[in-house]
Coordinates of C-alpha atoms and ligand atoms in Angstrom, one line a residue:
X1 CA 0.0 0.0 0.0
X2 CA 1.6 3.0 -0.8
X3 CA 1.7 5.6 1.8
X4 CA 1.6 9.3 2.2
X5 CA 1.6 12.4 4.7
X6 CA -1.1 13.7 2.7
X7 CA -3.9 12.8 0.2
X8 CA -6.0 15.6 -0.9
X9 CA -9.0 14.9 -2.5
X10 CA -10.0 17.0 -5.6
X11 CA -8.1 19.7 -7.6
X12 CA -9.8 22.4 -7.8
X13 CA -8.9 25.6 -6.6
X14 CA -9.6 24.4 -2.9
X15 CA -7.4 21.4 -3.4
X16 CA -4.8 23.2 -5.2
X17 CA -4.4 25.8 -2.5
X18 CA -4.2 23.2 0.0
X19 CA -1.6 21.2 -1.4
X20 CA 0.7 24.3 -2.4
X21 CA 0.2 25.7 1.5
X22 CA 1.0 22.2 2.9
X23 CA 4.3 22.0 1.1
X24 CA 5.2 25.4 2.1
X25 CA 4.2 24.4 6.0
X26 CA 7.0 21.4 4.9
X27 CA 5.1 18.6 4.0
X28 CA 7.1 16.4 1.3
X29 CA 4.7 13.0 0.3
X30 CA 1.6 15.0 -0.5
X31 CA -1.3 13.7 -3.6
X32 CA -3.6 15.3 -5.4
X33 CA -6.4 12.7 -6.7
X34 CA -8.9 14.2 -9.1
X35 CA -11.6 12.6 -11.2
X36 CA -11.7 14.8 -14.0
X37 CA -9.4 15.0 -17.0
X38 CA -7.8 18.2 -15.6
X39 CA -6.7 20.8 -12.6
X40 CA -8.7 23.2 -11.9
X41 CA -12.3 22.2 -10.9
X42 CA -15.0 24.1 -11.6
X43 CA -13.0 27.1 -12.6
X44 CA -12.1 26.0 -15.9
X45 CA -15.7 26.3 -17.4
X46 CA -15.9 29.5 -16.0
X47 CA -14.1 31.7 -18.6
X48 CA -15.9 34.5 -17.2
X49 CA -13.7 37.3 -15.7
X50 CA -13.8 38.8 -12.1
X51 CA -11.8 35.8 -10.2
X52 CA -8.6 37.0 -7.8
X53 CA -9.5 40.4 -7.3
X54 CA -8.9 39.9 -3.7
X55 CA -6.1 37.2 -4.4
X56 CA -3.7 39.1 -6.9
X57 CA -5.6 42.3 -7.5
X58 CA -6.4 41.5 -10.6
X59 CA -9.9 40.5 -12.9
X60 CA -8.8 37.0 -13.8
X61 CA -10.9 34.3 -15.7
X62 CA -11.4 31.1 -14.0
X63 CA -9.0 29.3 -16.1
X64 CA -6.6 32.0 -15.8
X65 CA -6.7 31.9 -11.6
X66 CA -6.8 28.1 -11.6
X67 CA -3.3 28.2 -13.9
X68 CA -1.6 30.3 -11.5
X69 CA -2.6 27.5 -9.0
X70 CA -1.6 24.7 -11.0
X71 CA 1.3 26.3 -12.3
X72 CA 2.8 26.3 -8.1
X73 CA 1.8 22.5 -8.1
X74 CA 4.1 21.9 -11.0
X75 CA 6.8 24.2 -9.6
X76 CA 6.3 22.4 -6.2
X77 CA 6.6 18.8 -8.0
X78 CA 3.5 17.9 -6.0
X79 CA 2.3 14.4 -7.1
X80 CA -1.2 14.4 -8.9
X81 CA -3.6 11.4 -10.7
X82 CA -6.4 12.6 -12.9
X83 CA -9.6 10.6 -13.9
X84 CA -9.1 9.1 -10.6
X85 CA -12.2 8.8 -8.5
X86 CA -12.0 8.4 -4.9
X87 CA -14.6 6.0 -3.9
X88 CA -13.8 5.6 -0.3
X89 CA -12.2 7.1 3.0
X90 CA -11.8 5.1 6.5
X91 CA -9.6 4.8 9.5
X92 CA -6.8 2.3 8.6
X93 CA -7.4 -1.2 10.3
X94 CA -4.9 -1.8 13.3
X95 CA -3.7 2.3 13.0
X96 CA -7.0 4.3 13.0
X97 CA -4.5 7.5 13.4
X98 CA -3.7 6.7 9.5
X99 CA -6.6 6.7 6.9
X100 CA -7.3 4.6 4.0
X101 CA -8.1 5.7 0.5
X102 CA -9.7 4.1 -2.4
X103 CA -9.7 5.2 -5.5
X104 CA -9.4 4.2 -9.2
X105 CA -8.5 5.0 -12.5
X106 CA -7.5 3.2 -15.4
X107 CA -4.2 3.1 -15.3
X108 CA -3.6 2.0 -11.8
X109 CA -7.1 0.0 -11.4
X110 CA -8.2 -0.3 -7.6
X111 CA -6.2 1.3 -5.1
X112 CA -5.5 1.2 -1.7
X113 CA -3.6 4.4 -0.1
X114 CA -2.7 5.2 3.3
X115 CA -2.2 9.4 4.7
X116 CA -1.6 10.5 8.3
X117 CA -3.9 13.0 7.2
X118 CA -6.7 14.1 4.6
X119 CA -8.1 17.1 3.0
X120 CA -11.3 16.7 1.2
X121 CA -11.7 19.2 -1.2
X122 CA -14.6 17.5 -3.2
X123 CA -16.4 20.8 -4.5
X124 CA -20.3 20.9 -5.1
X125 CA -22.5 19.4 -7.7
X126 CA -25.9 21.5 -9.3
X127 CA -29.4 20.4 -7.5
X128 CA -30.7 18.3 -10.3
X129 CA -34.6 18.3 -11.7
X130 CA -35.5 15.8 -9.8
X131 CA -35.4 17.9 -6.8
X132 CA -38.1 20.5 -7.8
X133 CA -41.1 18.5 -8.6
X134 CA -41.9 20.3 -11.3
X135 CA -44.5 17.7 -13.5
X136 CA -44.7 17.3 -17.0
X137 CA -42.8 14.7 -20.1
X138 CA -39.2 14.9 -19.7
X139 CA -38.3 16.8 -22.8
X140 CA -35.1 17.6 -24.5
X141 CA -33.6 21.6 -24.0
X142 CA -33.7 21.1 -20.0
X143 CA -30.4 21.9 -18.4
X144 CA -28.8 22.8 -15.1
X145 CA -27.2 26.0 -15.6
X146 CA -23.3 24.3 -15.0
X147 CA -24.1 21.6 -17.4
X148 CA -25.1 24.5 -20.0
X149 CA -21.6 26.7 -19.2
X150 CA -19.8 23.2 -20.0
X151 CA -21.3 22.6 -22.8
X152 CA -21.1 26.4 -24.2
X153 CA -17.7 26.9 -22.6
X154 CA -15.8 24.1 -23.2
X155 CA -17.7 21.3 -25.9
X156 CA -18.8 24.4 -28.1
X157 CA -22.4 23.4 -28.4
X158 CA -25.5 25.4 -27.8
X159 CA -28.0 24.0 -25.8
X160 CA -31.0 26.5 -27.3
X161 CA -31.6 29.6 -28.9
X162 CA -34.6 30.5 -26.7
X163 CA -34.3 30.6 -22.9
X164 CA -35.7 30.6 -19.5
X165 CA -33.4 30.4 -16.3
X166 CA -35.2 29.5 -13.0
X167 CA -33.1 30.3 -10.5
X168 CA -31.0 33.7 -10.0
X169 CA -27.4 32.3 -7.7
X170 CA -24.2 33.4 -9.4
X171 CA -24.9 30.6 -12.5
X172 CA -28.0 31.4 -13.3
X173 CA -27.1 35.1 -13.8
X174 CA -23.6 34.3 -15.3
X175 CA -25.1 31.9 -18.0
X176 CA -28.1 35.2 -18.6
X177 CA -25.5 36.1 -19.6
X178 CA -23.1 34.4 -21.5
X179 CA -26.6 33.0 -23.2
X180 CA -27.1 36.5 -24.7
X181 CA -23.5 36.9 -25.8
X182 CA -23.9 34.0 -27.8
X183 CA -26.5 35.1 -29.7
X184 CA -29.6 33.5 -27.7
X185 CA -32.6 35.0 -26.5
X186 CA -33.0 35.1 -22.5
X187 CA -36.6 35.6 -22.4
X188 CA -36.7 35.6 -18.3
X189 CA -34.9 34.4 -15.4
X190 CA -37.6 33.8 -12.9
X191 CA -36.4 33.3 -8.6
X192 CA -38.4 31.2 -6.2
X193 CA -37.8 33.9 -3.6
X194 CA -38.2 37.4 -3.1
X195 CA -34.7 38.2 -3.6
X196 CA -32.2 36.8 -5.9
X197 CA -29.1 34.3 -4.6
X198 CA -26.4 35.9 -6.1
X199 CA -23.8 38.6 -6.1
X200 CA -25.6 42.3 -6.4
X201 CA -22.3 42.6 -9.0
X202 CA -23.8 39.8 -11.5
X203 CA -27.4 41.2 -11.1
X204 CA -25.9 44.1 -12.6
X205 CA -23.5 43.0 -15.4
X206 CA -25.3 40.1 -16.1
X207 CA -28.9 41.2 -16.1
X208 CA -29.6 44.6 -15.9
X209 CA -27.0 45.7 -18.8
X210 CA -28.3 43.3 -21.3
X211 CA -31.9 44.2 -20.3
X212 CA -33.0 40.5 -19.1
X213 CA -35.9 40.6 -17.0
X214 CA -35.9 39.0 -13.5
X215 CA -39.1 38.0 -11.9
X216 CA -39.0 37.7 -8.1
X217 CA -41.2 35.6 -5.9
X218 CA -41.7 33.7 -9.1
X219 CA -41.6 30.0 -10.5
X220 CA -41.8 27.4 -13.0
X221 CA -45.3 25.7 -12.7
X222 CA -45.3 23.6 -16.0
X223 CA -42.9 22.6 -18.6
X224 CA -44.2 21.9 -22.3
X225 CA -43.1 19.7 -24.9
X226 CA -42.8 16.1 -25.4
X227 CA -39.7 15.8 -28.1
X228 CA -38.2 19.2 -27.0
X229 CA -39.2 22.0 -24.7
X230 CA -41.9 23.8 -26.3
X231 CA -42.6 27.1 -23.6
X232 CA -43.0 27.0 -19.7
X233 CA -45.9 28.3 -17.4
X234 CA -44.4 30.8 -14.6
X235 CA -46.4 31.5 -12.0
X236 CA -46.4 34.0 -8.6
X237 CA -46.0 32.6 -5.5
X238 CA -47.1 33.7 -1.7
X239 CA -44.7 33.9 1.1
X240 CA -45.2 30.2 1.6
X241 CA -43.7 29.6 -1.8
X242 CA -46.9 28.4 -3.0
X243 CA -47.9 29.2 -6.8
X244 CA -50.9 31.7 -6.9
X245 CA -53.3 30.6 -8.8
X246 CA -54.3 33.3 -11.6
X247 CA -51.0 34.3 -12.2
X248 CA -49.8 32.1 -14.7
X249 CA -48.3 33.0 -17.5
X250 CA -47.0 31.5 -20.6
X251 CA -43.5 31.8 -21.9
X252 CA -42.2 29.9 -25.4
X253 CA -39.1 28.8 -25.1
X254 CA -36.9 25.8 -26.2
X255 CA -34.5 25.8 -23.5
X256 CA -35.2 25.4 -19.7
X257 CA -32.0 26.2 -17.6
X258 CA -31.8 25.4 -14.1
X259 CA -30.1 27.2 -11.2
X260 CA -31.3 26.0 -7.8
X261 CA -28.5 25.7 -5.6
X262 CA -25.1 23.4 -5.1
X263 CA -25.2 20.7 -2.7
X264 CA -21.7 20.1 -1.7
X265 CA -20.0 16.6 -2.6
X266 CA -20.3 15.0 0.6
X267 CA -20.9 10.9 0.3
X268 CA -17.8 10.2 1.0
X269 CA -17.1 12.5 4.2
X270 CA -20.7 10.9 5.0
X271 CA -19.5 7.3 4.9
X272 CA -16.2 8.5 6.7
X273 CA -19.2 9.3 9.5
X274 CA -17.5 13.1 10.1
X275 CA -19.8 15.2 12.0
X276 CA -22.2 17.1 9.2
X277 CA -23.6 20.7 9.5
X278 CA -27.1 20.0 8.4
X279 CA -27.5 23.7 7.2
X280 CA -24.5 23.9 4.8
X281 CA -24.6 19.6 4.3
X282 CA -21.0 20.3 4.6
X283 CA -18.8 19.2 7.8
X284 CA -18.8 20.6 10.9
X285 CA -15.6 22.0 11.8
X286 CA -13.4 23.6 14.2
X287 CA -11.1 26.7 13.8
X288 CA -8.4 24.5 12.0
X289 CA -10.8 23.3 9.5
X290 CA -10.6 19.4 11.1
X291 CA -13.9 18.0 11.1
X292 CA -14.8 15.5 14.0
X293 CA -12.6 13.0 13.0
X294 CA -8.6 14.0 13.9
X295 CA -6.5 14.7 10.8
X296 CA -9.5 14.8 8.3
X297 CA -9.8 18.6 7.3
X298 CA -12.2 20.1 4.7
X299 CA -11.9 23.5 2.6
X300 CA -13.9 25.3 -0.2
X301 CA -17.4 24.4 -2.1
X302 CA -17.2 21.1 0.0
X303 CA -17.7 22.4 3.0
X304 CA -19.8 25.4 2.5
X305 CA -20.4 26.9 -1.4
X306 CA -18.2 30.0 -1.4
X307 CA -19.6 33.1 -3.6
X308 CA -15.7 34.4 -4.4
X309 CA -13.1 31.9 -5.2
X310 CA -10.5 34.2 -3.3
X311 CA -12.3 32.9 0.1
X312 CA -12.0 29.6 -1.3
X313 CA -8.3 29.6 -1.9
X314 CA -7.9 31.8 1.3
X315 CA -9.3 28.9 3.8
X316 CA -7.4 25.9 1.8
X317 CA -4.2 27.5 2.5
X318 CA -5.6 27.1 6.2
X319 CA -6.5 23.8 5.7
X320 CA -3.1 23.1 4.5
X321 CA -1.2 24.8 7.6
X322 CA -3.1 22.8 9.8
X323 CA -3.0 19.6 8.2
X324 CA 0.9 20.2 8.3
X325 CA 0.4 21.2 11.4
X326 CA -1.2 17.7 12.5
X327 CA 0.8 15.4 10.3
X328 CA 4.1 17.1 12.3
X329 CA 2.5 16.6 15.4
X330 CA 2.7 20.3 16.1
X331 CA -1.0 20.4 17.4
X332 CA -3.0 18.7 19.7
X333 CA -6.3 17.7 18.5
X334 CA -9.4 19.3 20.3
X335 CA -7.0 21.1 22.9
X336 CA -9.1 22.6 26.0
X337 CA -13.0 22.8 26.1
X338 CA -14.3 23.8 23.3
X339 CA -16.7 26.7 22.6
X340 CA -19.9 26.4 20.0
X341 CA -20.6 28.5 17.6
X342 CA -24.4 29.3 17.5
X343 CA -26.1 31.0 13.9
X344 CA -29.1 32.5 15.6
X345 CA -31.3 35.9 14.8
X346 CA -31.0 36.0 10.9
X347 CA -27.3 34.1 10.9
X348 CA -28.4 30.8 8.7
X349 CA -24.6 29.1 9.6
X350 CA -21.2 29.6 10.9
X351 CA -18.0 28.1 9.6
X352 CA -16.2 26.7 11.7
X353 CA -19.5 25.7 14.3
X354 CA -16.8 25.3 17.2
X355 CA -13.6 26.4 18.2
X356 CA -11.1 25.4 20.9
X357 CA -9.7 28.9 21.8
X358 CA -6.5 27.8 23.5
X359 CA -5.4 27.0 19.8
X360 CA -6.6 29.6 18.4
X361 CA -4.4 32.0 16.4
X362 CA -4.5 35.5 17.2
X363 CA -7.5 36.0 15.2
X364 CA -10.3 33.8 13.9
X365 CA -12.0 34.9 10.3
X366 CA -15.9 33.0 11.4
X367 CA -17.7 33.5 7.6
X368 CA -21.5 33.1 7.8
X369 CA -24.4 33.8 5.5
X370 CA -27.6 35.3 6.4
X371 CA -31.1 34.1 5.8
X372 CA -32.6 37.2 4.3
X373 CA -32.1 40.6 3.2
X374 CA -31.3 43.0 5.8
X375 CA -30.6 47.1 5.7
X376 CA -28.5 49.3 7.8
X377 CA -28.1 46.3 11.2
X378 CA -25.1 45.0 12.8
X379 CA -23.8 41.2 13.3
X380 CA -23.5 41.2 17.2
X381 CA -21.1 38.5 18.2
X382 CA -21.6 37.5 21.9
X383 CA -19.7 34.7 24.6
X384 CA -22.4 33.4 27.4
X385 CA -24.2 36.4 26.2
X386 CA -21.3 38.9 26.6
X387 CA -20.6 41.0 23.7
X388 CA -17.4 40.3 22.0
X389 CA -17.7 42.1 18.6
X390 CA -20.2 44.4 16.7
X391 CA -20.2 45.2 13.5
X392 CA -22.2 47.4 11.4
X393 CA -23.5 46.7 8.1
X394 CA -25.2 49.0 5.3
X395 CA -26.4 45.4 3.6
X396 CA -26.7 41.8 4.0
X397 CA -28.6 39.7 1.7
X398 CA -28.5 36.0 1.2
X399 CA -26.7 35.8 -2.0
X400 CA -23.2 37.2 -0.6
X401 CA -20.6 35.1 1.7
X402 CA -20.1 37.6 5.1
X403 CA -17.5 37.5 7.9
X404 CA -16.2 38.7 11.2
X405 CA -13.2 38.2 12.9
X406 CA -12.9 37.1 16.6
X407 CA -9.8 38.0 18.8
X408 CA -8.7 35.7 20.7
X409 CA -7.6 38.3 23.4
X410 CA -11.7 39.0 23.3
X411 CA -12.2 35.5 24.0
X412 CA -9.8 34.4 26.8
X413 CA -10.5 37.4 28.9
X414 CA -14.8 36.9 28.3
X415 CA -14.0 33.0 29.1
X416 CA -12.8 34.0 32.4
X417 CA -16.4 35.6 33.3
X418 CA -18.0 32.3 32.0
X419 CA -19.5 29.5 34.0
X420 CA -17.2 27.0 32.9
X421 CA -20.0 24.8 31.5
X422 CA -21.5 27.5 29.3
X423 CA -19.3 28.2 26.8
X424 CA -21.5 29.3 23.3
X425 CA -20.4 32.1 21.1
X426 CA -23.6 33.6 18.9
X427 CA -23.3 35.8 16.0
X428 CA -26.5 37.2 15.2
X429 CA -28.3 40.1 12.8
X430 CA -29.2 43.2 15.1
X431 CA -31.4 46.1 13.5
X432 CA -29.9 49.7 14.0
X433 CA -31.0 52.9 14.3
X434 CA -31.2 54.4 10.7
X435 CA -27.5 56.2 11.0
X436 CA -26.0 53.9 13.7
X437 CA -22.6 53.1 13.5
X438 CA -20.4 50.1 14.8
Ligands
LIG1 C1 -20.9 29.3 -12.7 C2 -20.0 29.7 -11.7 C3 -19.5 31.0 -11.7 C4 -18.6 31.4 -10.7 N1 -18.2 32.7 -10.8 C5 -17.3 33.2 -9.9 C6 -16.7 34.5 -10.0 O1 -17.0 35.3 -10.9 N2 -15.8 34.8 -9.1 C7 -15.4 34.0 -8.1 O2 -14.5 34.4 -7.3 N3 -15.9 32.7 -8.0 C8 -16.9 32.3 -8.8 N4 -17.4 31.0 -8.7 C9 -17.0 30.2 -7.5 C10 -15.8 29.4 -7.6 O3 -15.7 28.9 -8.9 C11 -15.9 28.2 -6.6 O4 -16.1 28.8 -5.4 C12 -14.7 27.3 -6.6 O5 -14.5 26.7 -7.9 C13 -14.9 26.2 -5.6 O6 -13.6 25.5 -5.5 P1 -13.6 24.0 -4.9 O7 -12.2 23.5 -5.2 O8 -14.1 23.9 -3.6 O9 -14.6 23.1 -5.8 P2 -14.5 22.7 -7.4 O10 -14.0 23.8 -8.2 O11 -15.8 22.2 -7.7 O12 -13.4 21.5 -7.4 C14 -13.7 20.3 -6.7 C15 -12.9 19.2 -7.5 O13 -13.1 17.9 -6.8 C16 -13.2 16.9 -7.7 N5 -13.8 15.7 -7.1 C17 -15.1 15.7 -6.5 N6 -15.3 14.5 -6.0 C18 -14.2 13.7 -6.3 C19 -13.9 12.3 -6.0 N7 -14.7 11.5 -5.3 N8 -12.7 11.9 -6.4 C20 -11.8 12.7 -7.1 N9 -12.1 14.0 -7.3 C21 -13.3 14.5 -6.9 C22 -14.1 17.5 -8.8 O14 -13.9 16.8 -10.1 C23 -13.5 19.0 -8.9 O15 -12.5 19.1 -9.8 C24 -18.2 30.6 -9.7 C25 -18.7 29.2 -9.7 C26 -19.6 28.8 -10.6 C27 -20.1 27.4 -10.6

């Protein structure tokens, strides 16, 4: 069996950045495994610019930041297999400090690796169809938005010349647009809720310069066509989500592209039995990114889906400090009592949900998203209901990845005034007066 410090699963950016920052923390027998033909993950269908701006200050393409990544791999001479699909991750029998991998290709066949430790780095995948209930025939011209970009992007094939996108994240809007530069007509994109899921910046450049219509608190009722897709019926819905009825409208169409959320790739931390979150169906983890089994660590779409890849690759290079970290034996698993880290008041999650503050860093970035749009409030952060932090914010809306950092000064010295047996930190949405200030 062969055996490594470090097996990393996935290449995308998340796994790339891991890998590069474990090396640099001095870890030699690292691997990449990835199941796709290439580096790069998601990033190389996105050929869209406005990647890095926070990473290298400049508007980068997907492909373009995922080189730079890949490129430091090479440099690095860190080990990779592609078209290898990992199929399985457990404690190694007789050393459950080690872990197994299993994984295949075609090539190598079945095999059986061993790591002190593990980053999985598995991305997300599109929620399909299936998930929405939506009756009718299953015709041809209906498309998750990703699958669209892949085939537009990459295969050079148009899905349809006619389209509807239900479902305004960061895909939906990107492919409005990318739809219309290719010469397609985006008749609508139409959002469950009453407020669309992605980035105010691609509402803008994607939709509102090209003129493409987006219909809130709206949804797809019925789909038509047998061979192909023939026109859908939107319709309004309450504040229950329910479709009105009288407000149905016909739109002809041939295309039908879906955008209704990621779900993170998590069957195989599932099987490992790490602790899950069940609001971001990622893991739960603590402020070094482990989950609840030592020397497994998670980063990226995997473990919550990211709006900016620049977070992404920010908290893999954590992941891979601390992996080094652990695979040195520089750090003791779950030091101290920990401290839980509670969403409440408008806060939908936290990442990481708990942190042991003796081995804490200086500071701790906590990112969260919210569960609705909110104007001119604060995020109040507070320890057995002492305030630690405030912040105030002009906006927060569900759409955009948000963050505060703790002190770990702030901490210790609140811990002190704790019961010791009551240790929760909350981060919650506070309404401000109209000009308050933090
Ligand atoms: C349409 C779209 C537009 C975006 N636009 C922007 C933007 O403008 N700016 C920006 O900053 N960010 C943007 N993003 C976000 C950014 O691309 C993601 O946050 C980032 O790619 C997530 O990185 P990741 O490594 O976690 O996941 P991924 O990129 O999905 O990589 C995960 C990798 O793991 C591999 N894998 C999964 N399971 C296995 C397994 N069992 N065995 C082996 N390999 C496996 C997958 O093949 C994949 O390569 C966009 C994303 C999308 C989808």
């Amino acid at each position: 069996m062969a055996d490594y410090d470090l097996i990393i699963i996935g290449g995308g950016p998340a796994g790339l950045a891991a890998a590069v920052s474990a090396r640099e923390n001095g870890i030699d027998k690292i691997l990449i495994l990835e199941r796709d033909n290439e580096l790069g993950g998601i990033l190389n269908q996105c050929i869209h610019n406005g990647f890095g701006l926070h990473t290298f200050r400049e508007e980068l393409t997907g492909p373009e930041y995922a080189a730079r990544f890949i490129s430091r791999v090479k440099e690095m001479n860190i080990p990779y297999k592609l078209h290898t699909m990992v199929l399985d991750i457990c404690p190694a029998a007789g050393d459950p400090s080690r872990k197994t991998v299993t994984a295949m290709n075609r090539t190598d066949g079945l095999m059986t690796l061993s790591a002190k430790a593990v980053i999985l780095a598995m991305g997300c995948r599109e929620r399909p169809r299936g998930a929405l209930n939506i009756p009718g025939y299953r015709p041809a011209g209906i498309y998750s938005a990703g699958t669209a970009q892949r085939l537009v992007n990459m295969d050079g094939f148009m899905p349809g010349k006619e389209i509807v996108i239900l479902g305004s994240g960061d895909i939906g809007l990107i492919m409005a647009r990318r739809m219309t530069l290719e010469g397609a007509r985006v008749r609508v994109v139409a959002e469950l809720m009453p407020y669309s899921g992605g980035l105010q910046r691609n509402i803008v450049q994607c939709l509102d310069d090209f003129g493409i219509p987006l219909k809130l608190s709206t949804t797809v009722v019925a789909i038509h066509g047998k061979e192909r897709v023939q026109g859908v019926t939107l319709a309004n819905v309450d504040e229950n989500r329910r479709p009105i009825p009288g407000t149905e409208e016909y739109i002809p169409c041939d295309t039908l592209l879906l955008s209704v959320g990621l779900i993170p790739e998590n069957e195989l931390s599932g099987k490992l039995g790490v602790d899950m979150c069940p609001v971001t169906s990622g893991p739960a983890v603590n402020e070094s990114l482990e989950t609840s089994i030592p020397g497994v660590f998670a980063c990226g779409n995997v473990l919550h889906v990211h709006d900016l890849v620049d977070y992404v690759s920010q908290e893999a290079e954590k992941a891979g400090k601390y992996a080094a970290l652990y695979i040195q034996g520089e750090r003791a698993t779950a030091g101290g009592p920990p401290v839980q880290l509670l969403a409440v008041n408008g806060v939908r999650y936290t990442v990481p949900q708990i942190l042991y503050p003796s081995q804490m860093e200086d500071t701790l970035t906590v990112r969260f998203r919210v569960g609705a749009i909110y104007k001119n409030c604060f995020i109040g952060v507070y320890l057995d209901g002492r305030q630690i932090a405030r912040l105030h914010k002009n906006k927060l809306a569900p759409g955009e990845m948000e963050q505060v950092i703790l002190k770990k000064a702030d901490i210790l010295s609140q811990m002190g005034h704790s019961q010791p047996d009551l240790k929760t930190i909350t981060i919650q949405v506070e309404r401000g007066e109209a000009n308050g200030t933090a």
